[in-house]
Short mmCIF file of C-alpha atoms in Angstrom, two decimals:
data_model
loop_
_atom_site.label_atom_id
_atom_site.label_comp_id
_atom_site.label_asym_id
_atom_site.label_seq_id
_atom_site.Cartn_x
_atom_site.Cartn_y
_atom_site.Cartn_z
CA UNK A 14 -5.46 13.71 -16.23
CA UNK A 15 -7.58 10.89 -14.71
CA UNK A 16 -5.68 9.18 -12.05
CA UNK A 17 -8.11 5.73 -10.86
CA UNK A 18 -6.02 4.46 -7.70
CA UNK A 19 -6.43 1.36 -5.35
CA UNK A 20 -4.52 0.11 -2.63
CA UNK A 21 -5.60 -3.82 -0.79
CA UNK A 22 -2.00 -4.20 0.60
CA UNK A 23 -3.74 -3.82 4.22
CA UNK A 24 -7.03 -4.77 5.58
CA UNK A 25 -8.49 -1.11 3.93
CA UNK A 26 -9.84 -1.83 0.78
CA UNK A 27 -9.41 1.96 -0.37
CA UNK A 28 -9.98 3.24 -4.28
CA UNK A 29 -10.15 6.78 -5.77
CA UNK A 30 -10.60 9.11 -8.55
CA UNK A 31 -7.97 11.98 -8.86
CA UNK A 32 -7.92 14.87 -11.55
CA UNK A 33 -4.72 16.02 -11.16
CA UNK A 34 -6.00 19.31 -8.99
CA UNK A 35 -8.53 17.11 -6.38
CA UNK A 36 -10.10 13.51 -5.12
CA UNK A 37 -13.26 13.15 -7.04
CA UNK A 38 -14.18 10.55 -5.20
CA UNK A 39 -12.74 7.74 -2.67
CA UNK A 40 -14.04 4.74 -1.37
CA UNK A 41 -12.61 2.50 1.98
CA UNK A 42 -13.76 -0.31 3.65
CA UNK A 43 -11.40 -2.13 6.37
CA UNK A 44 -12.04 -5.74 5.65
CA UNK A 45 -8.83 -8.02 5.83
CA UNK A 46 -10.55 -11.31 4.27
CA UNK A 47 -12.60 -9.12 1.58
CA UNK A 48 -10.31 -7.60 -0.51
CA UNK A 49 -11.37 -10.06 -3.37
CA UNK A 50 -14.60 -9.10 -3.12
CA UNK A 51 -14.71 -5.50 -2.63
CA UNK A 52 -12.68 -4.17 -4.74
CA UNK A 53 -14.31 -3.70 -8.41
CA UNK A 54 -17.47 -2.87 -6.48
CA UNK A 55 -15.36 -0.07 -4.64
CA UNK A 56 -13.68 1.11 -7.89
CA UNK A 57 -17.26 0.97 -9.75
CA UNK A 58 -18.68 3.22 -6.96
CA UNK A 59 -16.18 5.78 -7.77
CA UNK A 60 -16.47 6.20 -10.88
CA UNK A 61 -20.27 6.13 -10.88
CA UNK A 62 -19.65 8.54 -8.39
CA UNK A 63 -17.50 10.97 -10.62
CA UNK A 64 -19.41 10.74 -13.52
CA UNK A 65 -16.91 8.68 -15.19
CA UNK A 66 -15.84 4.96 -17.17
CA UNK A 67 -12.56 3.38 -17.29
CA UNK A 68 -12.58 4.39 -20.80
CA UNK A 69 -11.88 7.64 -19.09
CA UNK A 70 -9.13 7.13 -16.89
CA UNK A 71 -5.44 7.70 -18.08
CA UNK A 72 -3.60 6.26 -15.26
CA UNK A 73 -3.90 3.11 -12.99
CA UNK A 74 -2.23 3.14 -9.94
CA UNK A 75 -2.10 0.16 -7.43
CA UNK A 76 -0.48 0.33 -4.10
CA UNK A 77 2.66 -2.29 -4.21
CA UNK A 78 2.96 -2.96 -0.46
CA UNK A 79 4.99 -4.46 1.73
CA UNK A 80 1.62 -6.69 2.51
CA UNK A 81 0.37 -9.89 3.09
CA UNK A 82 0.45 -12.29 -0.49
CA UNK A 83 -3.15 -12.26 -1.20
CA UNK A 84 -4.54 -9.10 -0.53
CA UNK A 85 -1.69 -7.79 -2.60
CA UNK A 86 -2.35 -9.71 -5.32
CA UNK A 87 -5.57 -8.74 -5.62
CA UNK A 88 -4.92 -4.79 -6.11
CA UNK A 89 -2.10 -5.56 -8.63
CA UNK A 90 -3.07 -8.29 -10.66
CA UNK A 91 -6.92 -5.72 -11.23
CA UNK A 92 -4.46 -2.43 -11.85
CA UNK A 93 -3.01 -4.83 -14.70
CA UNK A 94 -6.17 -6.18 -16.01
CA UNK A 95 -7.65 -2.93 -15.71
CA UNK A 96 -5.12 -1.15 -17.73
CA UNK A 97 -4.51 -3.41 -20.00
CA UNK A 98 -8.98 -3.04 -20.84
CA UNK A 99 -8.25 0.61 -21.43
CA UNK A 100 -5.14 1.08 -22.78
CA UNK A 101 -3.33 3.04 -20.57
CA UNK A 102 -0.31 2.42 -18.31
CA UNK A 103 -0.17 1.13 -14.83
CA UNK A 104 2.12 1.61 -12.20
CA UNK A 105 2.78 0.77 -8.18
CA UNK A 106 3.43 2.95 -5.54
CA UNK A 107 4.56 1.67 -2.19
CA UNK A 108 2.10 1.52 0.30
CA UNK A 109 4.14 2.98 3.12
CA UNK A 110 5.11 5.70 1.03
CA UNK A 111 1.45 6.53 0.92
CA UNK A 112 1.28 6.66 4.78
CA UNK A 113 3.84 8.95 4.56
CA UNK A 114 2.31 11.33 1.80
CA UNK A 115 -0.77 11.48 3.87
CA UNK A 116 0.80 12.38 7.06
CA UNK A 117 2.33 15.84 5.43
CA UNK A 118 5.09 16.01 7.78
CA UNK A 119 8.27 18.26 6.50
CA UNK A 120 10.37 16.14 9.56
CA UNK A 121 12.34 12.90 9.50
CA UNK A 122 9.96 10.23 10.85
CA UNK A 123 9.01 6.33 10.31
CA UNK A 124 5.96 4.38 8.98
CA UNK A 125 5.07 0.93 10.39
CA UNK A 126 2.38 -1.06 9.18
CA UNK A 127 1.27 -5.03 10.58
CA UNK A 128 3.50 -7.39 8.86
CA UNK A 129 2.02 -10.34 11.27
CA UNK A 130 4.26 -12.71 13.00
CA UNK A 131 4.79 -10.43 15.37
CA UNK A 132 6.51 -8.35 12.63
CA UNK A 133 6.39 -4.47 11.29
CA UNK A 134 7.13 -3.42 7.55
CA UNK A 135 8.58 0.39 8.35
CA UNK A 136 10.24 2.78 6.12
CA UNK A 137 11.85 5.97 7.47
CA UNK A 138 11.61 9.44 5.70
CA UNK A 139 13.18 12.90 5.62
CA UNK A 140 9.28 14.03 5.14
CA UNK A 141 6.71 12.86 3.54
CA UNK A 142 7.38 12.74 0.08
CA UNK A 143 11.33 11.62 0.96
CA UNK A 144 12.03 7.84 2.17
CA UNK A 145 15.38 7.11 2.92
CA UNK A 146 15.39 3.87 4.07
CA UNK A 147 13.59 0.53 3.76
CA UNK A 148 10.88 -0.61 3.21
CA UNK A 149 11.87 -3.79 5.86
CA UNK A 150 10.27 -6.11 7.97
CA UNK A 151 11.69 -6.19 11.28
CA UNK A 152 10.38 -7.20 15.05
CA UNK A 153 8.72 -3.86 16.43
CA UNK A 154 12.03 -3.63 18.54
CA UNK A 155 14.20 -3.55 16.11
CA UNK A 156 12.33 -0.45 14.10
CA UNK A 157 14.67 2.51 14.20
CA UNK A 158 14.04 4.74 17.91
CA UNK A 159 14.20 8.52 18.43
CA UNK A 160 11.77 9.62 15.32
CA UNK A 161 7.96 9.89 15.32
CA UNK A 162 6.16 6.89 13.98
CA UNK A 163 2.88 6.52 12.27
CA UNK A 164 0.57 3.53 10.86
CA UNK A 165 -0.71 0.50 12.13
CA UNK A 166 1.76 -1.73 13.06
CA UNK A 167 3.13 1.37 15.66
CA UNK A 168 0.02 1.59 17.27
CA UNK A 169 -0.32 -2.21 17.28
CA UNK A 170 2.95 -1.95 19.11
CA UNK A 171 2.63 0.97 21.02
CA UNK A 172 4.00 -0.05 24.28
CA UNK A 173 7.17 -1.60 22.64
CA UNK A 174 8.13 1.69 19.86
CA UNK A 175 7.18 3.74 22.99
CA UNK A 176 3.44 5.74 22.89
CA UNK A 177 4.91 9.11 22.90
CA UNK A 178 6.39 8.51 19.39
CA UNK A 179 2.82 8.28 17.82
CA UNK A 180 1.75 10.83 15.61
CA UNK A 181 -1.51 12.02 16.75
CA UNK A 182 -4.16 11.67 14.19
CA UNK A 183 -2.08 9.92 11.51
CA UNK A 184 -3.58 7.20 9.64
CA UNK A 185 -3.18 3.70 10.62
CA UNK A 186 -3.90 2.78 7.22
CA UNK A 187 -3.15 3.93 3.62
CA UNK A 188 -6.32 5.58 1.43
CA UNK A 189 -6.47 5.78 -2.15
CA UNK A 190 -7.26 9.49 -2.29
CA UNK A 191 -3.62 10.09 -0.68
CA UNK A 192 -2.42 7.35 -3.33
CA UNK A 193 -4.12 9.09 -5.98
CA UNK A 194 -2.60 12.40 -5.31
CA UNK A 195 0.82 11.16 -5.02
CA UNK A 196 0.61 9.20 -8.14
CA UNK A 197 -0.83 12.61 -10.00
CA UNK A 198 1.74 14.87 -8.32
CA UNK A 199 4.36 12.66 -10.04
CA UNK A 200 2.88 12.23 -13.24
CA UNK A 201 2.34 15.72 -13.40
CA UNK A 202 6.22 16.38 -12.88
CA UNK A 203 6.85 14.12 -16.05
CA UNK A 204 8.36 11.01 -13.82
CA UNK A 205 7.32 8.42 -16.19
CA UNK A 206 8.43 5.30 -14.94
CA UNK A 207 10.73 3.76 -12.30
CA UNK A 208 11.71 7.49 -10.60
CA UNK A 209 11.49 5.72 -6.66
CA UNK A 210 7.69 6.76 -6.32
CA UNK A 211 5.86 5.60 -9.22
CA UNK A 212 7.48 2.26 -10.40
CA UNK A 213 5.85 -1.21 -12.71
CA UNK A 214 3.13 -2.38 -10.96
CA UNK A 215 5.47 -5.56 -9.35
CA UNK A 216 4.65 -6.25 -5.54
CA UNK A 217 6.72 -5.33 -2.62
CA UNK A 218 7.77 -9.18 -1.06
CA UNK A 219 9.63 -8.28 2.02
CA UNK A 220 9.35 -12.48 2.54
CA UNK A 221 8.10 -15.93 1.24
CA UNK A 222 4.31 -16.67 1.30
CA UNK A 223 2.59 -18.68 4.09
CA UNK A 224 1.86 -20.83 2.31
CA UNK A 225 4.24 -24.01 0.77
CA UNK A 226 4.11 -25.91 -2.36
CA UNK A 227 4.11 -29.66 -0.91
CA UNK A 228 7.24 -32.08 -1.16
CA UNK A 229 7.52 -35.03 -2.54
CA UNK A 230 5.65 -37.90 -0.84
CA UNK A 231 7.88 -39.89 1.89
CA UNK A 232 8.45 -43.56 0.63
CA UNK A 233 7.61 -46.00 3.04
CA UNK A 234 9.57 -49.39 3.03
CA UNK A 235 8.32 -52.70 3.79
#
């Protein structure tokens, strides 16, 4: 097994190399208007860094967000080209769910990550391979109370989910080594498609683009 996983649903630009047993190698760089631009260099680096080619690889992985249009984009629309070159299949896993594997908590507890507009995506979990609701997009007030929370978009909002929820030391934001190692975990356990965790590599739109297609041109009477 050969797991090659990237995640640009968040201002990290994150991609690594998984065996099935270990990272091989990861790459991250927290660049919001990059993501474009650093990724195939990133996922290059790795595998120059492993000793390996995409001709290798036997899985593509792609974190599926909740994120912002673009930078999602990016990460899904490669994981497609990518597999597509080497002949191998190509799946999304949601980007919170990553937060969650990474945090290894066995305890119910939330992940929030900067949805903008004064707006959190959150999911809530059993632990961190269970979610058991969401993923959402909510105002930071309106994220569920009385659990620990991790990512971003809770320490963005610290004084409004309350600062002594914060899980000390978690991750603000996802990395593809945590991705990686979900991704193989699953694959591993024969879940070959849509089992909740690995699913088609679709993205996550919690809500319509910025950005508008324009309307017909107002006519204007003499």
């Amino acid at each position: 097994m050969l797991v090659l996983a990237f995640d640009t649903a968040t201002p990290a630009v994150t991609a690594a190399l998984h065996d099935g047993e270990r990272v091989l190698a990861e790459s991250t760089t927290i660049d919001a208007r990059r993501h474009g631009e650093l990724l195939v260099p990133s996922v290059r680096e790795v595998l120059r860094e492993a000793g390996a080619s995409l001709r290798d690889v036997t899985a593509i992985v792609a974190g599926a967000g909740p994120g912002p249009y673009t930078g999602l984009r990016v990460g899904l629309v490669t994981a497609q080209a990518f597999a597509l070159t080497a002949g191998v299949p190509a799946y999304g896993v949601c980007t919170l769910d990553v937060l969650a594997y990474a945090s290894g908590l066995d305890e119910p507890f939330v992940v929030a990550t900067d949805a903008r507009r004064k707006e959190v995506f959150w999911a809530r979990y059993a632990d961190m391979r269970t979610r058991v609701e969401g993923p959402s997009v909510d105002r930071p007030q309106d994220v569920p109370g009385g659990l620990p929370v991790l990512g971003a978009g809770a320490r963005m909002y610290a004084e409004i989910v309350g600062e002594d929820r914060l899980v000390p030391g978690a991750a603000d934001y996802p990395a593809a080594g945590a991705l990686a190692g979900l991704a193989a975990e699953r694959l591993a356990a024969g879940a070959p498609g849509d089992d909740g965790v690995l699913t088609a590599p679709h993205p996550i739109y919690l809500r319509r683009p910025d950005a508008r297609v324009p309307g017909p041109p107002k006519k204007v009477t003499v």
